[in-house]
Short mmCIF file of C-alpha atoms in Angstrom, two decimals:
data_model
loop_
_atom_site.label_atom_id
_atom_site.label_comp_id
_atom_site.label_asym_id
_atom_site.label_seq_id
_atom_site.Cartn_x
_atom_site.Cartn_y
_atom_site.Cartn_z
CA MET A 1 20.91 -64.33 -25.78
CA THR A 2 21.22 -67.78 -22.85
CA SER A 3 20.04 -67.76 -19.89
CA LEU A 4 21.72 -66.10 -16.72
CA PRO A 5 22.58 -69.61 -14.99
CA ILE A 6 20.31 -69.74 -11.40
CA PRO A 7 22.09 -70.17 -7.75
CA ALA A 8 20.68 -73.93 -7.04
CA THR A 9 20.24 -73.22 -3.42
CA THR A 10 16.85 -70.55 -3.68
CA THR A 11 13.54 -71.44 -3.12
CA CYS A 12 11.78 -68.54 -4.70
CA PRO A 13 10.04 -70.71 -8.28
CA ASP A 14 10.12 -67.00 -9.93
CA PHE A 15 13.55 -66.58 -8.84
CA GLY A 16 15.23 -67.14 -11.96
CA GLN A 17 13.06 -64.73 -13.88
CA LEU A 18 13.45 -62.08 -11.48
CA LEU A 19 17.40 -62.56 -11.66
CA GLN A 20 17.15 -62.56 -15.62
CA THR A 21 14.64 -59.17 -16.23
CA ALA A 22 17.46 -57.32 -13.44
CA VAL A 23 20.86 -58.07 -15.40
CA GLU A 24 18.67 -57.89 -18.51
CA GLN A 25 17.42 -53.76 -17.96
CA ALA A 26 20.80 -53.61 -15.10
CA PHE A 27 22.30 -49.88 -16.32
CA ASN A 28 26.51 -51.58 -15.52
CA ALA A 29 27.35 -54.01 -18.76
CA VAL A 30 27.41 -58.04 -17.38
CA ILE A 31 28.98 -60.55 -18.81
CA VAL A 32 29.78 -63.82 -17.52
CA THR A 33 32.48 -66.27 -19.22
CA ASP A 34 33.21 -69.82 -18.52
CA ALA A 35 35.60 -71.04 -16.53
CA GLY A 36 38.39 -70.94 -19.24
CA GLN A 37 38.25 -75.37 -20.06
CA GLN A 38 38.72 -74.53 -23.83
CA ASN A 39 42.38 -73.68 -24.16
CA GLY A 40 42.82 -71.83 -21.37
CA ASP A 41 40.92 -68.83 -22.40
CA PHE A 42 37.79 -67.68 -21.37
CA CYS A 43 34.50 -67.66 -23.26
CA ILE A 44 31.51 -64.94 -22.77
CA ILE A 45 28.23 -67.34 -22.18
CA TYR A 46 25.93 -64.50 -21.10
CA CYS A 47 26.22 -60.38 -22.03
CA ASN A 48 22.70 -58.73 -21.10
CA PRO A 49 22.00 -54.62 -23.34
CA ALA A 50 23.82 -52.37 -21.72
CA PHE A 51 27.33 -54.34 -22.99
CA CYS A 52 26.23 -54.74 -25.65
CA ARG A 53 25.49 -51.14 -25.90
CA MET A 54 28.82 -49.96 -24.05
CA THR A 55 30.70 -52.65 -26.80
CA GLY A 56 29.11 -51.83 -30.08
CA TYR A 57 29.13 -55.88 -30.61
CA THR A 58 25.76 -57.92 -30.72
CA ALA A 59 24.79 -60.50 -28.38
CA THR A 60 25.57 -63.04 -31.31
CA GLU A 61 28.74 -61.22 -32.41
CA LEU A 62 29.69 -61.92 -28.40
CA LEU A 63 28.81 -65.32 -27.15
CA GLY A 64 31.20 -68.07 -27.58
CA ARG A 65 34.03 -65.56 -28.06
CA SER A 66 36.87 -64.26 -25.77
CA PRO A 67 37.05 -60.77 -24.08
CA ARG A 68 40.14 -60.48 -25.54
CA LEU A 69 38.49 -59.05 -28.21
CA LEU A 70 37.83 -56.09 -26.50
CA GLN A 71 41.40 -55.92 -25.94
CA GLY A 72 43.37 -52.85 -28.07
CA PRO A 73 46.97 -50.78 -28.36
CA LYS A 74 46.10 -48.76 -25.08
CA THR A 75 44.90 -51.93 -23.19
CA ASP A 76 46.95 -51.70 -20.26
CA PRO A 77 49.12 -55.08 -19.48
CA LEU A 78 50.19 -54.96 -15.90
CA VAL A 79 46.49 -54.73 -15.58
CA LEU A 80 45.50 -57.41 -17.98
CA GLN A 81 48.92 -59.67 -16.32
CA LYS A 82 46.70 -58.90 -12.16
CA LEU A 83 43.10 -60.23 -13.53
CA ARG A 84 45.02 -63.31 -15.01
CA GLU A 85 46.62 -64.09 -11.83
CA CYS A 86 42.87 -63.62 -9.70
CA LEU A 87 41.31 -65.58 -12.15
CA GLU A 88 43.95 -68.03 -12.01
CA LYS A 89 43.67 -68.23 -7.74
CA GLY A 90 39.38 -68.05 -8.18
CA ARG A 91 39.84 -64.59 -6.73
CA PHE A 92 37.73 -61.05 -6.58
CA PHE A 93 39.73 -58.24 -9.55
CA GLN A 94 38.59 -54.87 -9.73
CA GLY A 95 40.19 -52.57 -12.18
CA SER A 96 39.74 -50.21 -14.82
CA THR A 97 42.02 -50.16 -18.83
CA VAL A 98 41.33 -49.04 -21.83
CA ASN A 99 38.86 -51.38 -23.89
CA TYR A 100 37.68 -50.91 -27.91
CA ARG A 101 34.01 -51.08 -29.07
CA LYS A 102 33.52 -52.82 -32.40
CA ASP A 103 33.58 -49.65 -34.44
CA GLY A 104 37.87 -49.62 -33.24
CA SER A 105 37.41 -45.99 -30.76
CA SER A 106 38.32 -46.55 -27.11
CA TYR A 107 36.82 -46.31 -23.79
CA LEU A 108 37.93 -46.92 -20.46
CA VAL A 109 36.17 -49.77 -18.32
CA GLU A 110 35.61 -50.89 -14.70
CA TRP A 111 35.83 -53.96 -13.72
CA SER A 112 34.98 -55.91 -11.35
CA ILE A 113 35.28 -59.42 -12.32
CA SER A 114 34.25 -62.08 -8.89
CA PRO A 115 34.20 -66.27 -9.55
CA VAL A 116 30.98 -68.63 -9.23
CA SER A 117 32.05 -71.23 -7.38
CA ASP A 118 29.71 -75.16 -7.86
CA ALA A 119 29.02 -76.96 -4.19
CA HIS A 120 32.81 -78.83 -3.87
CA GLY A 121 34.38 -75.12 -4.45
CA LYS A 122 35.10 -75.48 -7.85
CA VAL A 123 34.72 -71.98 -9.93
CA GLN A 124 31.94 -72.63 -12.86
CA ALA A 125 32.16 -69.34 -13.66
CA TYR A 126 33.34 -65.06 -13.43
CA VAL A 127 30.92 -62.69 -13.60
CA SER A 128 31.91 -59.70 -14.54
CA VAL A 129 30.14 -55.65 -13.74
CA GLN A 130 31.20 -52.79 -16.61
CA GLN A 131 31.14 -49.42 -16.67
CA ASP A 132 32.49 -47.45 -19.14
CA ILE A 133 34.12 -45.06 -17.04
CA THR A 134 35.62 -42.38 -20.10
CA ALA A 135 33.26 -39.60 -19.01
CA ARG A 136 34.16 -39.26 -15.21
CA VAL A 137 37.24 -40.02 -16.04
CA ARG A 138 37.84 -36.87 -18.54
CA ALA A 139 35.95 -35.28 -15.74
CA GLU A 140 38.52 -35.51 -13.66
CA GLN A 141 41.82 -35.13 -15.76
CA ARG A 142 39.53 -31.87 -16.65
CA GLN A 143 39.13 -30.90 -12.94
CA ALA A 144 42.96 -31.77 -12.20
CA LEU A 145 43.84 -29.51 -15.14
CA LEU A 146 41.99 -27.00 -13.98
CA ALA A 147 43.02 -27.64 -10.29
CA ARG A 148 46.67 -27.69 -11.47
CA ALA A 149 46.40 -24.04 -13.29
CA LEU A 150 44.54 -22.47 -11.05
CA ASN A 151 47.00 -23.08 -9.02
CA ALA A 152 49.77 -21.87 -11.06
CA THR A 153 48.51 -18.61 -11.72
CA GLN A 154 49.59 -15.67 -9.57
CA ASP A 155 46.31 -15.02 -8.30
CA ALA A 156 44.81 -15.91 -4.81
CA VAL A 157 41.63 -17.53 -5.88
CA LEU A 158 39.24 -18.82 -3.59
CA ILE A 159 35.83 -20.64 -4.42
CA ALA A 160 32.64 -20.95 -1.87
CA ASP A 161 29.33 -22.18 -1.66
CA LYS A 162 25.92 -19.86 -1.74
CA GLN A 163 26.09 -19.79 2.08
CA ALA A 164 29.83 -17.92 1.54
CA GLN A 165 31.93 -21.02 2.78
CA ILE A 166 34.80 -22.09 1.57
CA LEU A 167 35.57 -24.82 -0.88
CA PHE A 168 38.38 -24.32 -2.09
CA VAL A 169 41.52 -21.81 -2.38
CA ASN A 170 44.52 -22.45 -4.48
CA GLN A 171 48.49 -22.38 -3.43
CA ALA A 172 48.64 -18.24 -4.11
CA PHE A 173 46.16 -17.80 -1.40
CA GLU A 174 47.75 -19.83 0.99
CA GLU A 175 51.31 -18.21 0.07
CA LEU A 176 49.29 -15.01 0.70
CA THR A 177 47.65 -15.15 3.81
CA GLY A 178 49.68 -18.22 5.32
CA TYR A 179 46.83 -20.29 5.73
CA GLY A 180 47.10 -23.84 4.05
CA SER A 181 43.93 -24.61 2.51
CA ASP A 182 42.96 -27.58 5.05
CA GLU A 183 42.10 -24.96 7.44
CA VAL A 184 40.50 -23.12 5.78
CA GLN A 185 38.09 -25.53 4.32
CA GLY A 186 34.07 -24.89 5.23
CA ASP A 187 34.99 -21.41 6.70
CA ASN A 188 33.21 -18.68 5.60
CA PRO A 189 36.73 -15.33 4.69
CA LYS A 190 35.35 -13.24 7.10
CA PHE A 191 38.41 -15.04 9.62
CA LEU A 192 41.21 -12.72 7.10
CA GLN A 193 39.22 -8.98 7.72
CA SER A 194 42.16 -6.97 9.79
CA GLY A 195 38.72 -4.50 11.82
CA GLU A 196 40.59 -1.60 9.50
CA ARG A 197 37.43 -1.92 7.07
CA LYS A 198 34.41 -0.18 8.70
CA PRO A 199 31.12 -2.67 9.21
CA ASP A 200 29.55 -0.81 6.49
CA PHE A 201 31.42 -1.21 4.14
CA TYR A 202 30.81 -5.00 4.56
CA ILE A 203 27.02 -4.34 4.42
CA GLN A 204 27.36 -2.96 1.46
CA LEU A 205 29.68 -5.81 -0.04
CA ARG A 206 27.36 -8.16 0.37
CA ASP A 207 23.83 -6.41 -0.78
CA ALA A 208 25.73 -6.06 -3.56
CA LEU A 209 26.60 -10.03 -4.36
CA ALA A 210 22.53 -10.31 -2.99
CA ARG A 211 21.44 -8.18 -5.90
CA GLY A 212 23.29 -10.49 -7.98
CA GLU A 213 26.29 -8.11 -9.09
CA SER A 214 29.82 -8.46 -9.41
CA CYS A 215 32.14 -6.59 -7.19
CA ASN A 216 35.78 -5.49 -7.96
CA THR A 217 37.16 -3.43 -4.53
CA MET A 218 40.19 -3.12 -2.63
CA PHE A 219 40.25 -4.79 1.52
CA THR A 220 42.73 -4.55 3.71
CA ASP A 221 42.77 -8.39 5.15
CA ARG A 222 45.04 -9.45 7.90
CA ARG A 223 47.52 -12.68 7.21
CA ARG A 224 48.22 -15.43 9.31
CA ASP A 225 50.90 -13.92 11.21
CA GLY A 226 49.04 -10.46 12.02
CA SER A 227 50.39 -8.92 9.14
CA ILE A 228 48.51 -6.84 6.59
CA TYR A 229 48.41 -6.92 3.29
CA HIS A 230 46.07 -4.65 0.55
CA ALA A 231 43.75 -6.97 -1.73
CA ALA A 232 42.49 -5.74 -5.24
CA GLN A 233 39.48 -8.23 -5.20
CA THR A 234 36.93 -9.48 -7.84
CA ILE A 235 34.46 -11.79 -6.50
CA THR A 236 32.19 -13.25 -9.27
CA LEU A 237 29.04 -14.84 -8.99
CA LEU A 238 28.21 -18.24 -10.22
CA GLN A 239 24.21 -19.59 -11.07
CA ASP A 240 21.83 -21.93 -11.51
CA GLU A 241 20.11 -22.31 -14.90
CA THR A 242 17.42 -20.32 -12.60
CA GLY A 243 19.29 -17.76 -12.00
CA ILE A 244 20.61 -19.00 -8.33
CA ILE A 245 23.29 -18.02 -7.47
CA GLN A 246 25.28 -20.98 -6.43
CA HIS A 247 28.99 -20.43 -5.76
CA TYR A 248 31.62 -17.25 -5.51
CA VAL A 249 34.40 -16.94 -7.21
CA SER A 250 37.41 -14.42 -5.16
CA VAL A 251 40.60 -13.92 -7.41
CA THR A 252 42.80 -11.65 -5.35
CA LYS A 253 46.09 -9.92 -6.95
CA ASP A 254 48.30 -8.94 -4.22
CA VAL A 255 48.64 -4.62 -4.73
CA THR A 256 50.36 -4.54 -0.94
CA GLU A 257 53.86 -3.59 -2.34
CA LEU A 258 51.98 -0.97 -4.50
CA VAL A 259 49.70 0.84 -1.33
CA MET A 260 52.44 1.29 0.11
CA ARG A 261 54.81 2.68 -2.77
CA THR A 262 51.68 5.45 -2.83
CA GLN A 263 51.20 6.13 0.26
CA GLU A 264 55.11 6.32 0.04
CA LEU A 265 54.76 9.02 -2.54
CA ARG A 266 51.58 10.73 -0.53
CA GLU A 267 53.37 11.27 2.30
CA GLN A 268 56.08 12.32 0.45
CA ALA A 269 54.17 14.60 -1.99
CA HIS A 270 52.95 16.43 2.00
CA ARG A 271 56.74 16.93 3.39
CA ASP A 272 58.93 18.89 3.82
CA ALA A 273 62.33 17.29 1.97
CA LEU A 274 64.73 19.18 4.81
CA THR A 275 62.68 18.42 8.00
CA GLY A 276 60.37 16.41 7.66
CA LEU A 277 57.74 18.31 8.72
CA LEU A 278 54.34 18.03 6.83
CA ASN A 279 54.81 21.21 4.15
CA ARG A 280 52.67 24.28 3.75
CA ARG A 281 50.15 23.00 1.46
CA ALA A 282 49.57 20.36 4.14
CA GLY A 283 49.86 22.43 6.74
CA GLU A 284 47.39 24.66 5.25
CA LYS A 285 44.58 21.38 4.31
CA ARG A 286 44.75 20.52 8.10
CA LEU A 287 44.30 24.10 9.00
CA GLN A 288 41.37 23.99 7.30
CA HIS A 289 39.99 20.63 8.45
CA CYS A 290 40.49 22.38 11.96
CA HIS A 291 38.41 25.17 10.75
CA ARG A 292 35.04 23.20 9.74
CA ALA A 293 35.40 20.88 12.87
CA ALA A 294 35.40 24.81 14.80
CA GLN A 295 32.48 25.92 12.87
CA MET A 296 30.09 22.26 11.94
CA GLU A 297 30.81 21.18 15.58
CA GLY A 298 31.75 24.20 17.53
CA ARG A 299 35.43 22.64 18.88
CA GLY A 300 37.99 25.27 19.38
CA TYR A 301 41.38 25.22 18.12
CA ALA A 302 44.53 27.17 18.04
CA LEU A 303 47.59 28.51 16.53
CA ILE A 304 51.53 28.38 17.62
CA LEU A 305 53.61 30.00 14.64
CA ALA A 306 57.30 29.80 15.89
CA ASP A 307 60.73 31.13 13.98
CA ILE A 308 64.12 30.46 14.92
CA ASP A 309 65.76 33.61 16.16
CA ARG A 310 68.49 35.53 14.20
CA PHE A 311 68.48 33.01 11.87
CA LYS A 312 70.39 34.94 9.23
CA SER A 313 73.26 35.12 11.23
CA ILE A 314 73.57 31.68 11.63
CA ASN A 315 73.44 31.08 8.46
CA ASP A 316 75.79 34.34 7.81
CA ARG A 317 78.30 32.74 10.07
CA PHE A 318 78.22 29.31 9.96
CA GLY A 319 77.34 28.35 6.79
CA HIS A 320 73.67 27.23 4.58
CA GLU A 321 74.66 23.80 5.42
CA GLU A 322 74.70 24.32 9.52
CA GLY A 323 71.51 26.06 9.12
CA ASP A 324 70.36 23.47 7.54
CA ARG A 325 70.79 21.35 10.46
CA MET A 326 69.31 23.77 12.31
CA LEU A 327 66.65 24.13 11.38
CA LYS A 328 66.33 19.79 11.38
CA ARG A 329 67.28 20.52 14.99
CA CYS A 330 64.42 22.80 15.70
CA ALA A 331 61.95 20.23 13.70
CA ASP A 332 63.03 17.04 15.79
CA VAL A 333 61.82 19.28 19.26
CA LEU A 334 58.58 20.53 17.78
CA SER A 335 57.97 17.41 16.92
CA ARG A 336 59.19 15.28 20.42
CA MET A 337 57.38 18.07 22.32
CA VAL A 338 53.50 18.16 20.14
CA ARG A 339 50.15 16.71 21.58
CA SER A 340 49.91 13.52 19.50
CA GLY A 341 48.12 14.19 15.93
CA ASP A 342 48.92 17.95 16.47
CA ALA A 343 51.75 17.81 13.53
CA PRO A 344 54.40 20.96 13.47
CA VAL A 345 53.94 22.38 10.23
CA ARG A 346 57.33 23.94 8.36
CA TRP A 347 55.71 27.39 7.88
CA GLY A 348 57.77 28.17 5.05
CA GLY A 349 61.82 29.19 5.96
CA GLU A 350 62.76 29.15 9.19
CA GLU A 351 59.17 29.50 10.22
CA PHE A 352 57.36 26.87 11.85
CA LEU A 353 53.54 26.20 12.49
CA ILE A 354 51.46 24.23 15.17
CA VAL A 355 47.60 23.96 14.70
CA LEU A 356 46.11 22.32 17.70
CA SER A 357 42.85 21.05 17.41
CA ASP A 358 40.50 21.33 19.94
CA CYS A 359 42.66 22.87 21.83
CA LYS A 360 42.21 26.53 24.23
CA LEU A 361 44.05 29.14 24.62
CA HIS A 362 46.13 28.94 27.73
CA ALA A 363 46.19 25.47 26.60
CA ALA A 364 48.45 26.49 23.61
CA GLN A 365 50.49 29.35 25.35
CA ASP A 366 51.79 26.93 28.19
CA LEU A 367 52.62 24.50 25.31
CA ALA A 368 53.61 27.02 23.30
CA GLU A 369 56.02 28.18 26.44
CA ARG A 370 57.39 24.37 26.96
CA VAL A 371 58.43 24.54 23.25
CA ARG A 372 60.87 27.43 23.57
CA ARG A 373 61.73 26.46 27.02
CA ALA A 374 62.91 23.29 25.21
CA MET A 375 64.57 24.58 22.60
CA ALA A 376 66.79 27.14 24.29
CA ALA A 377 67.55 23.67 26.45
CA GLU A 378 69.72 22.62 23.14
CA ARG A 379 73.65 23.55 23.14
CA ASP A 380 74.75 22.49 19.60
CA VAL A 381 79.11 22.19 19.21
CA VAL A 382 78.99 24.11 16.55
CA VAL A 383 75.97 27.09 16.96
CA GLY A 384 75.09 27.63 20.79
CA THR A 385 71.92 28.23 21.49
CA ILE A 386 69.45 28.73 19.65
CA THR A 387 66.57 30.85 20.90
CA LEU A 388 62.90 30.66 19.02
CA SER A 389 59.90 33.31 18.96
CA LEU A 390 56.12 32.52 19.36
CA GLY A 391 52.97 33.37 19.02
CA VAL A 392 49.22 31.90 19.76
CA ALA A 393 46.62 33.04 18.90
CA ALA A 394 42.96 30.65 19.19
CA TRP A 395 39.60 30.93 17.48
CA GLN A 396 36.81 33.08 17.61
CA PRO A 397 33.97 31.98 16.60
CA GLY A 398 33.08 33.63 13.54
CA GLU A 399 36.51 34.31 12.65
CA SER A 400 38.32 33.12 9.71
CA SER A 401 41.53 30.77 9.39
CA THR A 402 43.36 33.55 7.44
CA ALA A 403 42.16 35.95 10.10
CA LEU A 404 43.17 33.35 12.91
CA LEU A 405 46.67 33.10 11.37
CA ARG A 406 47.18 36.60 10.27
CA ARG A 407 46.46 37.67 14.49
CA THR A 408 48.81 34.71 15.21
CA ASP A 409 51.06 36.16 13.37
CA GLN A 410 51.13 39.93 14.48
CA ALA A 411 51.33 37.80 17.75
CA LEU A 412 54.73 36.00 17.10
CA TYR A 413 56.00 39.98 15.35
CA ARG A 414 54.99 41.67 19.20
CA ALA A 415 57.48 38.51 20.50
CA LYS A 416 60.07 38.69 17.77
CA ALA A 417 59.90 43.03 18.57
CA ASP A 418 60.14 42.79 22.41
CA GLY A 419 63.70 40.99 22.85
CA ARG A 420 63.28 37.73 21.00
CA ASN A 421 62.80 33.94 22.98
CA GLN A 422 59.64 34.76 24.52
CA VAL A 423 56.27 33.65 23.55
CA ALA A 424 53.55 36.51 22.64
CA VAL A 425 49.44 36.13 22.99
CA ALA A 426 47.00 37.14 20.60
CA PHE A 427 44.51 37.62 22.85
#
């Protein structure tokens, strides 16, 4: 292997040896070619051991040969053309293409070629620093393939570092949340929280992740436009070889439609098909809930039981279709008059129950009277005036819900027996 040409301007007596040793031990491959005086072709006049390792040739096999021996079918002719143009003009060149080793295997090489000129500016040689970038390019290709695959999936994917700062989100995440990738880079995903989950939910989630547990759970999050969506989310931990958490990978499936449909079906199961009020089963649950609160917290509650007066005669005279219409009209009045949170119940037939949580007897009596007057003020073009009889009772300490309901029903019976269209109270 020949020695490197040493610049004439150096004043250090050991510089030549230092330069020779540095290039010989360099990680990157280095070759020096002449200026192409022989038939316009360039000949290798120096190559370091790294270049020999990269190409599979010995220095003896390379010296005096043209670098063209490394070219093959996949070597990019456009890159070679640009290389020749730069060398002809004595300019620096940088590029990459496919070269071939002595055994015929291909590799991706990245070149940086600089002309070496004498004191008069005449090019004397070219120095090429090269690097086998095959592994790097393949890794980049795999990374690009992974990114394309993640962007192709319909599930939202988020990758965060160990500080829970977002490193990557796919297109499905952008479409689901309305946030662009550039907007969320470096942020903590908590900006998605809608506030509909209690703080304990997130505390338990963080504790589970800190213990190294992957999590499958349901989130109720908020999009950029403020709308709520429901997400079935899997959070997986990525650990290094020592078991230290390095990244979090979240895969989210939008289940908003499923959740809304489930809620709708559940709501339908609790609603009376004709009036839209709570059905008896749901009313019984509401009653038991109020009763437990009364027992545990001492908060009283009251009941109003209302019945449409002479409903059978309405059906007999005008038909069941008009009777159903009166039931719906009565339900509308009840829904309009009750307090927020005190939903009326279709208890059965033409009978309605209102469960009034945290309510005293006098307040329940006042409400019943307002309901009675509102219903009596309704004037139907077909049926005319329809009225309600109402019974009212308030819970007494130690009393069961069944006993309270029985007293309310007895009060209603008195209201009907005393002439209807009135409120009777059970004291």
